[in-house]
Amino acid sequence: MPEIHLPVCLDRTVELLAPAIVGREHPIIVDGTLGLAGHSFELLSRFPHLTIIGIDRDADAIAHAAKRLEPFHGRVQIYRDSYDNLGKVLDQFGTRTVDGILLDLGVSSMQLDSVERGFSYSQESALDMRMDRSQGLTAAEVLATYSEADLTRILRQYGEERFAPRIAKAIVAERSKEPISKSSMLVELIKRVIPAPARRTGGNPAKRTFQALRIEVNGELDILDRSLPIALDRLAVGGRMVVLSFHSLEDRIVKEHFARVTVRKDLPGLPVELPGQEQKFALIFNGSEKASEEEMLVNPRAKSVRIRAITRVAA
Ligand SMILES: C[S@@+](CC[C@H](N)C(=O)[O-])C[C@H]1O[C@@H](n2cnc3c(N)ncnc32)[C@H](O)[C@@H]1O
């Protein structure tokens, strides 16, 4: 279990969700990426009448969160599922809509720190990287089975790796001799094939490849894309949704979905909105926000966060 876990943008997240909680009799917030329950713990502490529906696809995270949230017994319902199954989860819970939804995307510090999970390029482990270890291909299986073109694509798109073609080529050559099953094998291969000047700058050169594999293994972008219309549909009037993204592609998906539902559909110049064309959602602020400089200093994960927030203004 990690000793230190700092939830990213904790105060700002609570502040953004608060208007959807305060003044409501029985408010419900969905924490779709419960993780170590840092955000949920704070919300439950600050708002004694709040109920949290917590979702995580990782069994270890669920166990940890359940323990941490024990003091709030009766106000928390936890589901081991993927947040794109939000509709099913809410049906099971017995509600059509909720007052708030939080997504704090990506990987938790516990996942990164658990050597056997294979997320970390700095510790030796089997290349697994599945958040839900009961489903899907491991990172080692992706490395063993994907074509060179597909490996290049995921390294380039999800890892923003300049040397994607070189690395993909080397993976295909290496796997014909021996399966790339351990993190150190992949790290060594990357160090070998990227040019020496690039090895000396920008931190561990394996970081981008590991990120790309993790996003691919867990289908992270597809799930996000699929889930946003479902989440928005389940938001009550006055409800709020806050998303913390850590990758430009994640943030773009959120930006595009939020833009689509907030764009005005009435004709310019008309004094009233046409029936059926009323605006159902509004951005809580334009664009995205970053973490404060102070937070970035104490929490490296906060460096890449982009926050977006939306509210439902009509049924
Ligand atoms: C950054 S952590 C969340 C940290 C949490 N907000 C806290 O303060 O402790 C992200 C969590 O989301 C989970 N996760 C990622 N993708 C998921 C998905 N599609 N469905 C459910 N949980 C997911 C991961 O397993 C991980 O525990």
Short mmCIF file of C-alpha atoms and ligand atoms in Angstrom, two decimals:
data_model
loop_
_atom_site.label_atom_id
_atom_site.label_comp_id
_atom_site.label_asym_id
_atom_site.label_seq_id
_atom_site.Cartn_x
_atom_site.Cartn_y
_atom_site.Cartn_z
CA MET A 1 0.00 0.00 0.00
CA PRO A 2 1.45 3.40 -0.89
CA GLU A 3 2.44 5.60 2.01
CA ILE A 4 1.58 8.87 0.34
CA HIS A 5 -1.27 9.43 -2.02
CA LEU A 6 -2.20 12.95 -2.93
CA PRO A 7 -5.46 13.26 -4.84
CA VAL A 8 -4.97 15.67 -7.73
CA CYS A 9 -6.69 19.07 -7.50
CA LEU A 10 -8.66 17.94 -4.47
CA ASP A 11 -9.93 21.33 -3.29
CA ARG A 12 -10.81 22.53 -6.76
CA THR A 13 -12.67 19.30 -7.52
CA VAL A 14 -14.70 19.59 -4.32
CA GLU A 15 -15.37 23.27 -5.03
CA LEU A 16 -16.61 22.46 -8.54
CA LEU A 17 -18.95 19.70 -7.34
CA ALA A 18 -20.19 21.53 -4.21
CA PRO A 19 -23.03 23.50 -5.87
CA ALA A 20 -24.54 20.20 -7.02
CA ILE A 21 -24.47 18.90 -3.42
CA VAL A 22 -25.27 21.83 -1.15
CA GLY A 23 -28.98 22.51 -0.76
CA ARG A 24 -30.07 19.12 -2.06
CA GLU A 25 -31.80 16.76 0.31
CA HIS A 26 -30.21 13.44 -0.72
CA PRO A 27 -27.41 14.24 -3.15
CA ILE A 28 -25.60 11.43 -4.94
CA ILE A 29 -22.18 11.73 -6.56
CA VAL A 30 -20.65 9.03 -8.76
CA ASP A 31 -16.91 8.64 -8.41
CA GLY A 32 -16.29 6.70 -11.61
CA THR A 33 -12.58 6.18 -10.88
CA LEU A 34 -12.65 5.54 -7.16
CA GLY A 35 -8.97 4.51 -6.89
CA LEU A 36 -7.74 5.02 -3.35
CA ALA A 37 -10.87 7.06 -2.63
CA GLY A 38 -8.99 10.30 -1.97
CA HIS A 39 -11.60 12.50 -3.63
CA SER A 40 -14.53 10.49 -2.27
CA PHE A 41 -13.17 10.56 1.27
CA GLU A 42 -12.97 14.34 1.16
CA LEU A 43 -16.44 14.75 -0.35
CA LEU A 44 -18.02 12.43 2.22
CA SER A 45 -16.21 14.26 5.04
CA ARG A 46 -17.23 17.71 3.92
CA PHE A 47 -20.86 16.92 3.05
CA PRO A 48 -22.47 14.74 5.75
CA HIS A 49 -25.68 14.20 3.74
CA LEU A 50 -23.88 12.99 0.60
CA THR A 51 -24.00 9.46 -0.81
CA ILE A 52 -21.19 8.24 -3.07
CA ILE A 53 -21.46 5.57 -5.73
CA GLY A 54 -17.86 4.47 -6.28
CA ILE A 55 -16.76 2.55 -9.36
CA ASP A 56 -13.37 1.06 -10.15
CA ARG A 57 -12.36 -1.80 -12.42
CA ASP A 58 -9.37 -2.71 -10.27
CA ALA A 59 -10.03 -5.25 -7.50
CA ASP A 60 -7.09 -3.99 -5.40
CA ALA A 61 -8.35 -0.39 -5.61
CA ILE A 62 -11.84 -1.53 -4.59
CA ALA A 63 -10.47 -3.37 -1.54
CA HIS A 64 -8.40 -0.38 -0.48
CA ALA A 65 -11.21 2.12 -1.05
CA ALA A 66 -13.76 -0.01 0.79
CA LYS A 67 -11.52 -0.07 3.85
CA ARG A 68 -10.77 3.62 3.67
CA LEU A 69 -14.45 4.54 3.37
CA GLU A 70 -15.59 2.28 6.24
CA PRO A 71 -16.24 5.31 8.51
CA PHE A 72 -18.94 6.39 6.05
CA HIS A 73 -20.78 3.09 6.22
CA GLY A 74 -24.29 3.42 4.76
CA ARG A 75 -23.35 6.39 2.59
CA VAL A 76 -21.15 4.55 0.10
CA GLN A 77 -21.94 1.90 -2.47
CA ILE A 78 -18.98 0.43 -4.34
CA TYR A 79 -19.09 -1.40 -7.67
CA ARG A 80 -16.28 -3.24 -9.37
CA ASP A 81 -16.97 -2.27 -12.95
CA SER A 82 -15.82 -0.01 -15.74
CA TYR A 83 -17.25 3.49 -15.63
CA ASP A 84 -18.66 3.12 -19.12
CA ASN A 85 -21.14 0.73 -17.45
CA LEU A 86 -22.44 3.68 -15.44
CA GLY A 87 -25.99 3.15 -16.74
CA LYS A 88 -26.05 -0.44 -15.52
CA VAL A 89 -24.54 0.54 -12.16
CA LEU A 90 -27.11 3.29 -11.59
CA ASP A 91 -29.95 0.93 -12.53
CA GLN A 92 -28.62 -1.55 -9.97
CA PHE A 93 -28.34 1.17 -7.36
CA GLY A 94 -31.89 2.22 -8.20
CA THR A 95 -31.61 5.73 -9.53
CA ARG A 96 -32.03 7.23 -12.97
CA THR A 97 -29.99 10.38 -12.37
CA VAL A 98 -27.25 11.62 -10.05
CA ASP A 99 -26.12 15.07 -8.92
CA GLY A 100 -22.48 14.78 -9.78
CA ILE A 101 -19.99 12.64 -11.65
CA LEU A 102 -16.24 12.67 -11.18
CA LEU A 103 -13.67 11.03 -13.44
CA ASP A 104 -10.03 11.21 -12.35
CA LEU A 105 -8.54 9.34 -15.26
CA GLY A 106 -5.51 7.15 -15.65
CA VAL A 107 -3.58 5.04 -13.26
CA SER A 108 -3.43 5.27 -9.46
CA SER A 109 -0.27 5.58 -7.40
CA MET A 110 -1.07 2.17 -5.93
CA GLN A 111 -1.12 0.59 -9.39
CA LEU A 112 2.17 2.25 -10.26
CA ASP A 113 3.74 1.21 -6.98
CA SER A 114 2.60 -2.44 -7.07
CA VAL A 115 5.55 -4.09 -8.73
CA GLU A 116 3.65 -7.18 -9.88
CA ARG A 117 1.15 -5.09 -11.89
CA GLY A 118 3.78 -4.26 -14.50
CA PHE A 119 2.91 -0.56 -14.93
CA SER A 120 6.31 0.71 -13.89
CA TYR A 121 9.35 1.03 -16.11
CA SER A 122 11.59 1.52 -13.10
CA GLN A 123 10.90 -1.83 -11.42
CA GLU A 124 11.33 -5.33 -12.77
CA SER A 125 8.05 -7.15 -13.33
CA ALA A 126 5.98 -9.14 -15.80
CA LEU A 127 4.44 -6.81 -18.39
CA ASP A 128 0.78 -7.06 -17.41
CA MET A 129 -0.66 -3.49 -17.05
CA ARG A 130 -4.31 -4.58 -16.97
CA MET A 131 -6.34 -2.57 -14.48
CA ASP A 132 -8.89 -5.38 -14.48
CA ARG A 133 -6.77 -8.51 -14.33
CA SER A 134 -9.71 -10.73 -15.23
CA GLN A 135 -10.03 -9.31 -18.74
CA GLY A 136 -8.19 -8.57 -21.96
CA LEU A 137 -4.67 -8.79 -23.31
CA THR A 138 -1.65 -8.06 -21.13
CA ALA A 139 1.05 -5.65 -22.32
CA ALA A 140 3.28 -8.66 -23.03
CA GLU A 141 0.55 -10.12 -25.26
CA VAL A 142 0.19 -6.82 -27.11
CA LEU A 143 3.96 -6.79 -27.69
CA ALA A 144 3.85 -10.40 -28.87
CA THR A 145 0.89 -10.17 -31.26
CA TYR A 146 0.44 -6.65 -32.71
CA SER A 147 1.79 -5.87 -36.17
CA GLU A 148 4.68 -3.45 -36.51
CA ALA A 149 2.27 -0.90 -38.00
CA ASP A 150 -0.11 -1.17 -35.03
CA LEU A 151 2.72 -0.94 -32.53
CA THR A 152 4.00 2.16 -34.31
CA ARG A 153 0.52 3.68 -34.25
CA ILE A 154 -0.08 3.16 -30.53
CA LEU A 155 3.40 4.33 -29.54
CA ARG A 156 3.00 7.43 -31.66
CA GLN A 157 -0.59 8.27 -30.73
CA TYR A 158 -0.80 7.23 -27.10
CA GLY A 159 2.83 7.74 -26.14
CA GLU A 160 3.59 10.71 -28.41
CA GLU A 161 6.85 8.82 -29.00
CA ARG A 162 9.05 10.38 -31.70
CA PHE A 163 10.92 7.15 -32.22
CA ALA A 164 7.81 4.97 -32.51
CA PRO A 165 8.80 3.32 -35.83
CA ARG A 166 12.27 2.39 -34.53
CA ILE A 167 10.94 0.98 -31.30
CA ALA A 168 8.16 -0.97 -33.05
CA LYS A 169 10.67 -2.42 -35.51
CA ALA A 170 12.97 -3.46 -32.68
CA ILE A 171 10.07 -5.07 -30.77
CA VAL A 172 9.16 -7.18 -33.81
CA ALA A 173 12.82 -8.22 -34.31
CA GLU A 174 13.34 -9.01 -30.64
CA ARG A 175 10.16 -11.06 -30.19
CA SER A 176 11.18 -13.42 -32.99
CA LYS A 177 14.11 -14.43 -30.75
CA GLU A 178 12.50 -14.27 -27.32
CA PRO A 179 9.11 -13.08 -25.93
CA ILE A 180 9.31 -9.59 -24.40
CA SER A 181 7.73 -10.52 -21.10
CA LYS A 182 9.59 -8.43 -18.51
CA SER A 183 9.73 -4.67 -18.01
CA SER A 184 13.54 -4.64 -18.02
CA MET A 185 13.61 -6.31 -21.47
CA LEU A 186 11.45 -3.55 -22.92
CA VAL A 187 13.36 -0.78 -21.15
CA GLU A 188 16.71 -2.14 -22.43
CA LEU A 189 15.37 -2.46 -25.97
CA ILE A 190 14.14 1.16 -25.97
CA LYS A 191 17.45 2.44 -24.58
CA ARG A 192 19.29 0.53 -27.29
CA VAL A 193 17.32 1.83 -30.24
CA ILE A 194 16.77 5.50 -29.52
CA PRO A 195 19.55 7.92 -30.42
CA ALA A 196 22.06 8.75 -27.67
CA PRO A 197 21.15 12.48 -27.39
CA ALA A 198 17.46 11.56 -26.82
CA ARG A 199 18.53 9.12 -24.10
CA ARG A 200 20.10 11.93 -22.15
CA THR A 201 17.08 14.26 -22.14
CA GLY A 202 13.48 14.13 -20.95
CA GLY A 203 13.67 11.50 -18.18
CA ASN A 204 13.40 7.76 -18.67
CA PRO A 205 13.04 7.08 -22.40
CA ALA A 206 10.74 4.12 -21.68
CA LYS A 207 8.10 6.32 -20.04
CA ARG A 208 6.23 7.11 -23.25
CA THR A 209 6.16 3.50 -24.46
CA PHE A 210 4.86 2.28 -21.09
CA GLN A 211 2.15 4.94 -21.13
CA ALA A 212 1.11 3.95 -24.67
CA LEU A 213 0.90 0.27 -23.77
CA ARG A 214 -1.15 1.02 -20.66
CA ILE A 215 -3.66 3.11 -22.63
CA GLU A 216 -3.95 0.37 -25.27
CA VAL A 217 -4.18 -2.55 -22.83
CA ASN A 218 -6.98 -0.85 -20.91
CA GLY A 219 -8.83 0.64 -23.90
CA GLU A 220 -8.74 3.91 -21.99
CA LEU A 221 -9.65 6.32 -24.79
CA ASP A 222 -12.47 4.21 -26.25
CA ILE A 223 -13.99 3.79 -22.80
CA LEU A 224 -13.84 7.52 -22.13
CA ASP A 225 -15.36 8.32 -25.50
CA ARG A 226 -18.18 5.80 -24.99
CA SER A 227 -18.94 6.83 -21.44
CA LEU A 228 -19.34 10.60 -21.75
CA PRO A 229 -22.76 10.59 -23.50
CA ILE A 230 -23.99 8.02 -20.96
CA ALA A 231 -22.70 10.10 -18.05
CA LEU A 232 -24.21 13.33 -19.34
CA ASP A 233 -27.54 11.60 -19.92
CA ARG A 234 -27.57 10.50 -16.26
CA LEU A 235 -26.85 13.93 -14.82
CA ALA A 236 -29.79 15.58 -13.02
CA VAL A 237 -30.71 19.18 -13.77
CA GLY A 238 -28.29 21.29 -11.71
CA GLY A 239 -25.91 18.33 -11.63
CA ARG A 240 -22.22 18.72 -12.42
CA MET A 241 -19.57 16.59 -14.04
CA VAL A 242 -15.84 17.10 -13.49
CA VAL A 243 -13.16 15.31 -15.48
CA LEU A 244 -9.44 15.27 -14.68
CA SER A 245 -7.42 14.19 -17.75
CA PHE A 246 -3.71 13.49 -17.91
CA HIS A 247 -3.16 12.99 -21.63
CA SER A 248 -3.84 15.38 -24.50
CA LEU A 249 -5.97 12.76 -26.29
CA GLU A 250 -8.11 12.23 -23.19
CA ASP A 251 -8.58 15.96 -22.78
CA ARG A 252 -9.50 16.32 -26.44
CA ILE A 253 -12.23 13.68 -26.11
CA VAL A 254 -13.69 15.47 -23.09
CA LYS A 255 -13.42 18.86 -24.80
CA GLU A 256 -15.22 17.62 -27.91
CA HIS A 257 -18.07 15.93 -26.03
CA PHE A 258 -18.59 18.96 -23.82
CA ALA A 259 -18.47 21.30 -26.84
CA ARG A 260 -21.04 19.19 -28.70
CA VAL A 261 -23.64 19.45 -25.93
CA THR A 262 -23.07 23.11 -25.11
CA VAL A 263 -23.11 24.53 -28.61
CA ARG A 264 -26.15 26.71 -29.26
CA LYS A 265 -28.50 25.15 -31.78
CA ASP A 266 -30.82 28.15 -32.22
CA LEU A 267 -30.50 30.38 -35.22
CA PRO A 268 -28.35 33.46 -34.68
CA GLY A 269 -30.48 36.56 -34.40
CA LEU A 270 -33.60 34.79 -33.14
CA PRO A 271 -34.67 36.26 -29.79
CA VAL A 272 -35.85 32.93 -28.38
CA GLU A 273 -34.58 29.39 -28.56
CA LEU A 274 -36.64 27.13 -30.79
CA PRO A 275 -38.71 24.48 -28.97
CA GLY A 276 -36.68 21.31 -28.48
CA GLN A 277 -33.46 23.20 -29.16
CA GLU A 278 -32.93 24.53 -25.64
CA GLN A 279 -29.48 24.33 -24.22
CA LYS A 280 -29.29 21.37 -21.81
CA PHE A 281 -25.71 21.84 -20.64
CA ALA A 282 -23.37 24.73 -19.89
CA LEU A 283 -19.64 24.80 -19.31
CA ILE A 284 -18.78 25.81 -15.75
CA PHE A 285 -15.72 27.62 -17.12
CA ASN A 286 -14.36 27.98 -20.61
CA GLY A 287 -11.52 25.73 -21.69
CA SER A 288 -9.52 23.69 -19.20
CA GLU A 289 -7.79 24.49 -15.94
CA LYS A 290 -4.39 23.35 -14.72
CA ALA A 291 -3.22 22.59 -11.21
CA SER A 292 -1.64 25.44 -9.25
CA GLU A 293 2.14 25.92 -9.32
CA GLU A 294 2.27 24.99 -5.62
CA GLU A 295 0.47 21.70 -6.21
CA MET A 296 2.74 20.82 -9.13
CA LEU A 297 5.73 21.22 -6.83
CA VAL A 298 4.45 18.71 -4.28
CA ASN A 299 2.58 16.32 -6.59
CA PRO A 300 4.30 15.48 -9.90
CA ARG A 301 1.13 13.87 -11.22
CA ALA A 302 -0.58 17.27 -11.09
CA LYS A 303 1.79 18.63 -13.74
CA SER A 304 -0.16 17.16 -16.63
CA VAL A 305 -3.72 17.47 -15.31
CA ARG A 306 -6.38 19.33 -17.27
CA ILE A 307 -9.73 19.88 -15.57
CA ARG A 308 -12.99 20.37 -17.42
CA ALA A 309 -16.40 20.83 -15.84
CA ILE A 310 -19.96 20.97 -17.13
CA THR A 311 -23.41 21.40 -15.60
CA ARG A 312 -26.86 20.35 -16.74
CA VAL A 313 -29.15 23.35 -17.01
CA ALA A 314 -32.31 21.76 -18.45
CA ALA A 315 -33.98 18.35 -18.65
C1 LIG B 1 -6.06 8.24 -10.81
S1 LIG B 1 -6.84 6.92 -10.06
C2 LIG B 1 -8.11 7.66 -9.14
C3 LIG B 1 -7.66 8.22 -7.83
C4 LIG B 1 -8.79 8.68 -6.93
N1 LIG B 1 -9.48 9.83 -7.48
C5 LIG B 1 -8.25 9.00 -5.57
O1 LIG B 1 -8.30 10.17 -5.16
O2 LIG B 1 -7.78 8.10 -4.89
C6 LIG B 1 -7.68 6.20 -11.38
C7 LIG B 1 -8.46 4.97 -11.01
O3 LIG B 1 -9.38 4.74 -12.05
C8 LIG B 1 -9.48 3.37 -12.28
N2 LIG B 1 -9.96 3.20 -13.65
C9 LIG B 1 -9.30 3.44 -14.78
N3 LIG B 1 -10.08 3.18 -15.83
C10 LIG B 1 -11.28 2.78 -15.32
C11 LIG B 1 -12.50 2.38 -15.90
N4 LIG B 1 -12.67 2.32 -17.22
N5 LIG B 1 -13.53 2.08 -15.08
C12 LIG B 1 -13.38 2.13 -13.74
N6 LIG B 1 -12.25 2.48 -13.13
C13 LIG B 1 -11.21 2.81 -13.92
C14 LIG B 1 -8.11 2.83 -12.03
O4 LIG B 1 -8.19 1.45 -11.71
C15 LIG B 1 -7.63 3.69 -10.87
O5 LIG B 1 -7.89 3.07 -9.64
#
